[in-house]
């Protein structure tokens, strides 16, 4: 199973989702990407701090642009927002893409607000919002964490 988390810049939401999910699952290939930046940029400093507090190291994380992902080998794309989902579906019509919250089946508001250029507190809120949705996904897909 190969899962790619996707957000706009791949500096906050998708790296946090990638890091959180890697701690939660076994035998799942987890990565992330974004639309706006080229590959090789650093994660947001607040995303790094928040994740470090929870035992996730993003210090060496480097962004990946969607153009550098082979979506033909990806089983599932989980996006931060419906606009990210719709954009990836348009670019790659065969990709199996949902928002993180949509795939969890537990939310009416399917978007996770971008904390980039916001405060440390906004990144903390975002972290827990993502973590909660990913926990709900693992309730559905217990085989990923057994």
PDB file of C-alpha atoms in Angstrom:
ATOM      1  CA  UNK A   1       0.000   0.000   0.000  1.00  0.00           C
ATOM      2  CA  UNK A   2       1.380   3.388  -1.027  1.00  0.00           C
ATOM      3  CA  UNK A   3      -0.249   6.565   0.341  1.00  0.00           C
ATOM      4  CA  UNK A   4       0.666  10.157  -0.543  1.00  0.00           C
ATOM      5  CA  UNK A   5      -0.503  13.075   1.584  1.00  0.00           C
ATOM      6  CA  UNK A   6      -0.999  16.218  -0.461  1.00  0.00           C
ATOM      7  CA  UNK A   7      -1.392  19.904   0.383  1.00  0.00           C
ATOM      8  CA  UNK A   8      -0.616  23.208  -1.278  1.00  0.00           C
ATOM      9  CA  UNK A   9       3.073  23.726  -0.457  1.00  0.00           C
ATOM     10  CA  UNK A  10       4.112  20.493   1.302  1.00  0.00           C
ATOM     11  CA  UNK A  11       5.593  22.466   4.204  1.00  0.00           C
ATOM     12  CA  UNK A  12       3.047  22.066   7.034  1.00  0.00           C
ATOM     13  CA  UNK A  13      -0.085  19.930   6.669  1.00  0.00           C
ATOM     14  CA  UNK A  14       1.126  17.107   4.442  1.00  0.00           C
ATOM     15  CA  UNK A  15       4.526  16.701   6.173  1.00  0.00           C
ATOM     16  CA  UNK A  16       2.760  16.581   9.539  1.00  0.00           C
ATOM     17  CA  UNK A  17       0.273  14.028   8.178  1.00  0.00           C
ATOM     18  CA  UNK A  18       3.124  11.973   6.722  1.00  0.00           C
ATOM     19  CA  UNK A  19       5.032  12.006  10.010  1.00  0.00           C
ATOM     20  CA  UNK A  20       2.008  11.215  12.154  1.00  0.00           C
ATOM     21  CA  UNK A  21       0.854   8.393   9.889  1.00  0.00           C
ATOM     22  CA  UNK A  22       4.305   6.826   9.653  1.00  0.00           C
ATOM     23  CA  UNK A  23       4.231   6.470  13.460  1.00  0.00           C
ATOM     24  CA  UNK A  24       0.794   4.853  13.322  1.00  0.00           C
ATOM     25  CA  UNK A  25       1.104   2.275  10.530  1.00  0.00           C
ATOM     26  CA  UNK A  26       3.126  -0.755   9.519  1.00  0.00           C
ATOM     27  CA  UNK A  27       3.874  -2.012   6.009  1.00  0.00           C
ATOM     28  CA  UNK A  28       2.468   1.144   4.401  1.00  0.00           C
ATOM     29  CA  UNK A  29       4.646   3.342   2.176  1.00  0.00           C
ATOM     30  CA  UNK A  30       3.820   6.908   3.272  1.00  0.00           C
ATOM     31  CA  UNK A  31       5.033  10.128   1.647  1.00  0.00           C
ATOM     32  CA  UNK A  32       3.786  13.632   0.883  1.00  0.00           C
ATOM     33  CA  UNK A  33       3.843  16.270  -1.828  1.00  0.00           C
ATOM     34  CA  UNK A  34       2.551  19.716  -2.721  1.00  0.00           C
ATOM     35  CA  UNK A  35       1.592  21.866  -5.673  1.00  0.00           C
ATOM     36  CA  UNK A  36       3.284  25.219  -5.044  1.00  0.00           C
ATOM     37  CA  UNK A  37       6.938  24.663  -4.210  1.00  0.00           C
ATOM     38  CA  UNK A  38       9.646  22.795  -6.024  1.00  0.00           C
ATOM     39  CA  UNK A  39      11.173  19.736  -4.456  1.00  0.00           C
ATOM     40  CA  UNK A  40      13.881  20.184  -1.834  1.00  0.00           C
ATOM     41  CA  UNK A  41      12.534  22.968   0.410  1.00  0.00           C
ATOM     42  CA  UNK A  42      12.377  22.652   4.208  1.00  0.00           C
ATOM     43  CA  UNK A  43       9.267  22.070   6.283  1.00  0.00           C
ATOM     44  CA  UNK A  44       7.763  25.062   8.083  1.00  0.00           C
ATOM     45  CA  UNK A  45       9.634  25.819  11.321  1.00  0.00           C
ATOM     46  CA  UNK A  46       6.452  25.589  13.389  1.00  0.00           C
ATOM     47  CA  UNK A  47       5.528  22.230  11.822  1.00  0.00           C
ATOM     48  CA  UNK A  48       8.996  20.998  12.786  1.00  0.00           C
ATOM     49  CA  UNK A  49       8.572  22.226  16.384  1.00  0.00           C
ATOM     50  CA  UNK A  50       5.081  20.775  16.843  1.00  0.00           C
ATOM     51  CA  UNK A  51       6.068  17.405  15.427  1.00  0.00           C
ATOM     52  CA  UNK A  52       9.266  17.280  17.501  1.00  0.00           C
ATOM     53  CA  UNK A  53       7.156  17.696  20.646  1.00  0.00           C
ATOM     54  CA  UNK A  54       5.291  14.530  19.634  1.00  0.00           C
ATOM     55  CA  UNK A  55       8.332  12.461  18.725  1.00  0.00           C
ATOM     56  CA  UNK A  56       8.276  13.109  14.976  1.00  0.00           C
ATOM     57  CA  UNK A  57      11.425  14.454  13.356  1.00  0.00           C
ATOM     58  CA  UNK A  58      10.828  16.768  10.379  1.00  0.00           C
ATOM     59  CA  UNK A  59      14.200  18.524  10.695  1.00  0.00           C
ATOM     60  CA  UNK A  60      15.532  16.866   7.540  1.00  0.00           C
ATOM     61  CA  UNK A  61      12.208  16.850   5.687  1.00  0.00           C
ATOM     62  CA  UNK A  62      12.345  18.136   2.105  1.00  0.00           C
ATOM     63  CA  UNK A  63       9.335  19.090   0.015  1.00  0.00           C
ATOM     64  CA  UNK A  64       8.273  17.133  -3.045  1.00  0.00           C
ATOM     65  CA  UNK A  65       6.396  18.750  -5.907  1.00  0.00           C
ATOM     66  CA  UNK A  66       3.503  16.730  -7.348  1.00  0.00           C
ATOM     67  CA  UNK A  67       5.321  16.689 -10.698  1.00  0.00           C
ATOM     68  CA  UNK A  68       8.002  14.529  -9.059  1.00  0.00           C
ATOM     69  CA  UNK A  69       5.543  11.842  -7.871  1.00  0.00           C
ATOM     70  CA  UNK A  70       4.741   8.750  -9.942  1.00  0.00           C
ATOM     71  CA  UNK A  71       0.999   8.623  -9.277  1.00  0.00           C
ATOM     72  CA  UNK A  72       0.753   5.441 -11.334  1.00  0.00           C
ATOM     73  CA  UNK A  73       2.279   3.620  -8.355  1.00  0.00           C
ATOM     74  CA  UNK A  74       0.150   5.332  -5.681  1.00  0.00           C
ATOM     75  CA  UNK A  75      -2.805   3.493  -4.155  1.00  0.00           C
ATOM     76  CA  UNK A  76      -4.334   6.424  -2.291  1.00  0.00           C
ATOM     77  CA  UNK A  77      -3.899  10.197  -2.181  1.00  0.00           C
ATOM     78  CA  UNK A  78      -5.170  11.981   0.931  1.00  0.00           C
ATOM     79  CA  UNK A  79      -5.393  15.744   0.599  1.00  0.00           C
ATOM     80  CA  UNK A  80      -5.700  18.603   3.065  1.00  0.00           C
ATOM     81  CA  UNK A  81      -8.554  20.301   1.195  1.00  0.00           C
ATOM     82  CA  UNK A  82     -11.271  19.669  -1.359  1.00  0.00           C
ATOM     83  CA  UNK A  83      -9.522  22.071  -3.749  1.00  0.00           C
ATOM     84  CA  UNK A  84      -6.307  20.005  -3.490  1.00  0.00           C
ATOM     85  CA  UNK A  85      -8.379  16.843  -4.047  1.00  0.00           C
ATOM     86  CA  UNK A  86     -10.137  18.283  -7.076  1.00  0.00           C
ATOM     87  CA  UNK A  87      -6.884  19.578  -8.558  1.00  0.00           C
ATOM     88  CA  UNK A  88      -5.104  16.211  -8.264  1.00  0.00           C
ATOM     89  CA  UNK A  89      -8.119  14.388  -9.694  1.00  0.00           C
ATOM     90  CA  UNK A  90      -8.086  16.740 -12.664  1.00  0.00           C
ATOM     91  CA  UNK A  91      -4.335  16.333 -13.242  1.00  0.00           C
ATOM     92  CA  UNK A  92      -4.382  12.560 -12.697  1.00  0.00           C
ATOM     93  CA  UNK A  93      -7.935  11.268 -13.404  1.00  0.00           C
ATOM     94  CA  UNK A  94      -7.106   7.683 -12.436  1.00  0.00           C
ATOM     95  CA  UNK A  95      -5.787   8.576  -8.987  1.00  0.00           C
ATOM     96  CA  UNK A  96      -7.790   7.444  -5.968  1.00  0.00           C
ATOM     97  CA  UNK A  97      -8.006  10.781  -4.074  1.00  0.00           C
ATOM     98  CA  UNK A  98      -9.989  11.997  -1.069  1.00  0.00           C
ATOM     99  CA  UNK A  99      -9.494  14.616   1.582  1.00  0.00           C
ATOM    100  CA  UNK A 100      -8.099  13.225   4.829  1.00  0.00           C
ATOM    101  CA  UNK A 101     -11.330  14.081   6.622  1.00  0.00           C
ATOM    102  CA  UNK A 102     -13.506  12.743   3.801  1.00  0.00           C
ATOM    103  CA  UNK A 103     -11.721   9.382   3.810  1.00  0.00           C
ATOM    104  CA  UNK A 104     -12.192   9.116   7.578  1.00  0.00           C
ATOM    105  CA  UNK A 105     -15.948   9.412   7.053  1.00  0.00           C
ATOM    106  CA  UNK A 106     -16.427  11.434  10.215  1.00  0.00           C
ATOM    107  CA  UNK A 107     -16.614  15.118   9.223  1.00  0.00           C
ATOM    108  CA  UNK A 108     -18.902  17.584   7.477  1.00  0.00           C
ATOM    109  CA  UNK A 109     -16.151  20.185   6.936  1.00  0.00           C
ATOM    110  CA  UNK A 110     -13.660  18.341   4.736  1.00  0.00           C
ATOM    111  CA  UNK A 111     -10.882  20.965   4.722  1.00  0.00           C
ATOM    112  CA  UNK A 112      -7.917  21.335   7.063  1.00  0.00           C
ATOM    113  CA  UNK A 113      -6.968  25.015   7.292  1.00  0.00           C
ATOM    114  CA  UNK A 114      -3.454  25.886   6.160  1.00  0.00           C
ATOM    115  CA  UNK A 115      -1.424  27.033   9.190  1.00  0.00           C
ATOM    116  CA  UNK A 116       1.487  28.277   7.061  1.00  0.00           C
ATOM    117  CA  UNK A 117       2.345  31.902   7.831  1.00  0.00           C
ATOM    118  CA  UNK A 118       0.288  31.544  11.005  1.00  0.00           C
ATOM    119  CA  UNK A 119       1.233  31.059  14.658  1.00  0.00           C
ATOM    120  CA  UNK A 120       2.690  28.113  16.498  1.00  0.00           C
ATOM    121  CA  UNK A 121      -0.745  27.678  18.091  1.00  0.00           C
ATOM    122  CA  UNK A 122      -2.354  27.316  14.651  1.00  0.00           C
ATOM    123  CA  UNK A 123       0.140  24.556  13.845  1.00  0.00           C
ATOM    124  CA  UNK A 124      -0.694  22.784  17.119  1.00  0.00           C
ATOM    125  CA  UNK A 125      -4.408  22.890  16.264  1.00  0.00           C
ATOM    126  CA  UNK A 126      -3.664  21.613  12.761  1.00  0.00           C
ATOM    127  CA  UNK A 127      -1.506  18.778  14.121  1.00  0.00           C
ATOM    128  CA  UNK A 128      -4.297  17.495  16.365  1.00  0.00           C
ATOM    129  CA  UNK A 129      -6.925  17.936  13.657  1.00  0.00           C
ATOM    130  CA  UNK A 130      -4.862  15.766  11.318  1.00  0.00           C
ATOM    131  CA  UNK A 131      -4.039  13.216  14.031  1.00  0.00           C
ATOM    132  CA  UNK A 132      -7.694  12.797  14.978  1.00  0.00           C
ATOM    133  CA  UNK A 133      -8.747  12.212  11.355  1.00  0.00           C
ATOM    134  CA  UNK A 134      -5.910   9.715  10.817  1.00  0.00           C
ATOM    135  CA  UNK A 135      -6.936   7.823  13.957  1.00  0.00           C
ATOM    136  CA  UNK A 136     -10.441   7.545  12.508  1.00  0.00           C
ATOM    137  CA  UNK A 137      -9.000   6.201   9.244  1.00  0.00           C
ATOM    138  CA  UNK A 138      -7.128   3.524  11.191  1.00  0.00           C
ATOM    139  CA  UNK A 139     -10.367   2.516  12.895  1.00  0.00           C
ATOM    140  CA  UNK A 140     -11.605   1.673   9.379  1.00  0.00           C
ATOM    141  CA  UNK A 141      -8.314   0.147   8.169  1.00  0.00           C
ATOM    142  CA  UNK A 142      -7.105  -1.794  11.193  1.00  0.00           C
ATOM    143  CA  UNK A 143      -4.956  -3.939   8.908  1.00  0.00           C
ATOM    144  CA  UNK A 144      -2.612  -0.964   8.390  1.00  0.00           C
ATOM    145  CA  UNK A 145      -1.656  -0.858  12.060  1.00  0.00           C
ATOM    146  CA  UNK A 146      -1.967  -4.467  13.253  1.00  0.00           C
TER     147      UNK A 146
END
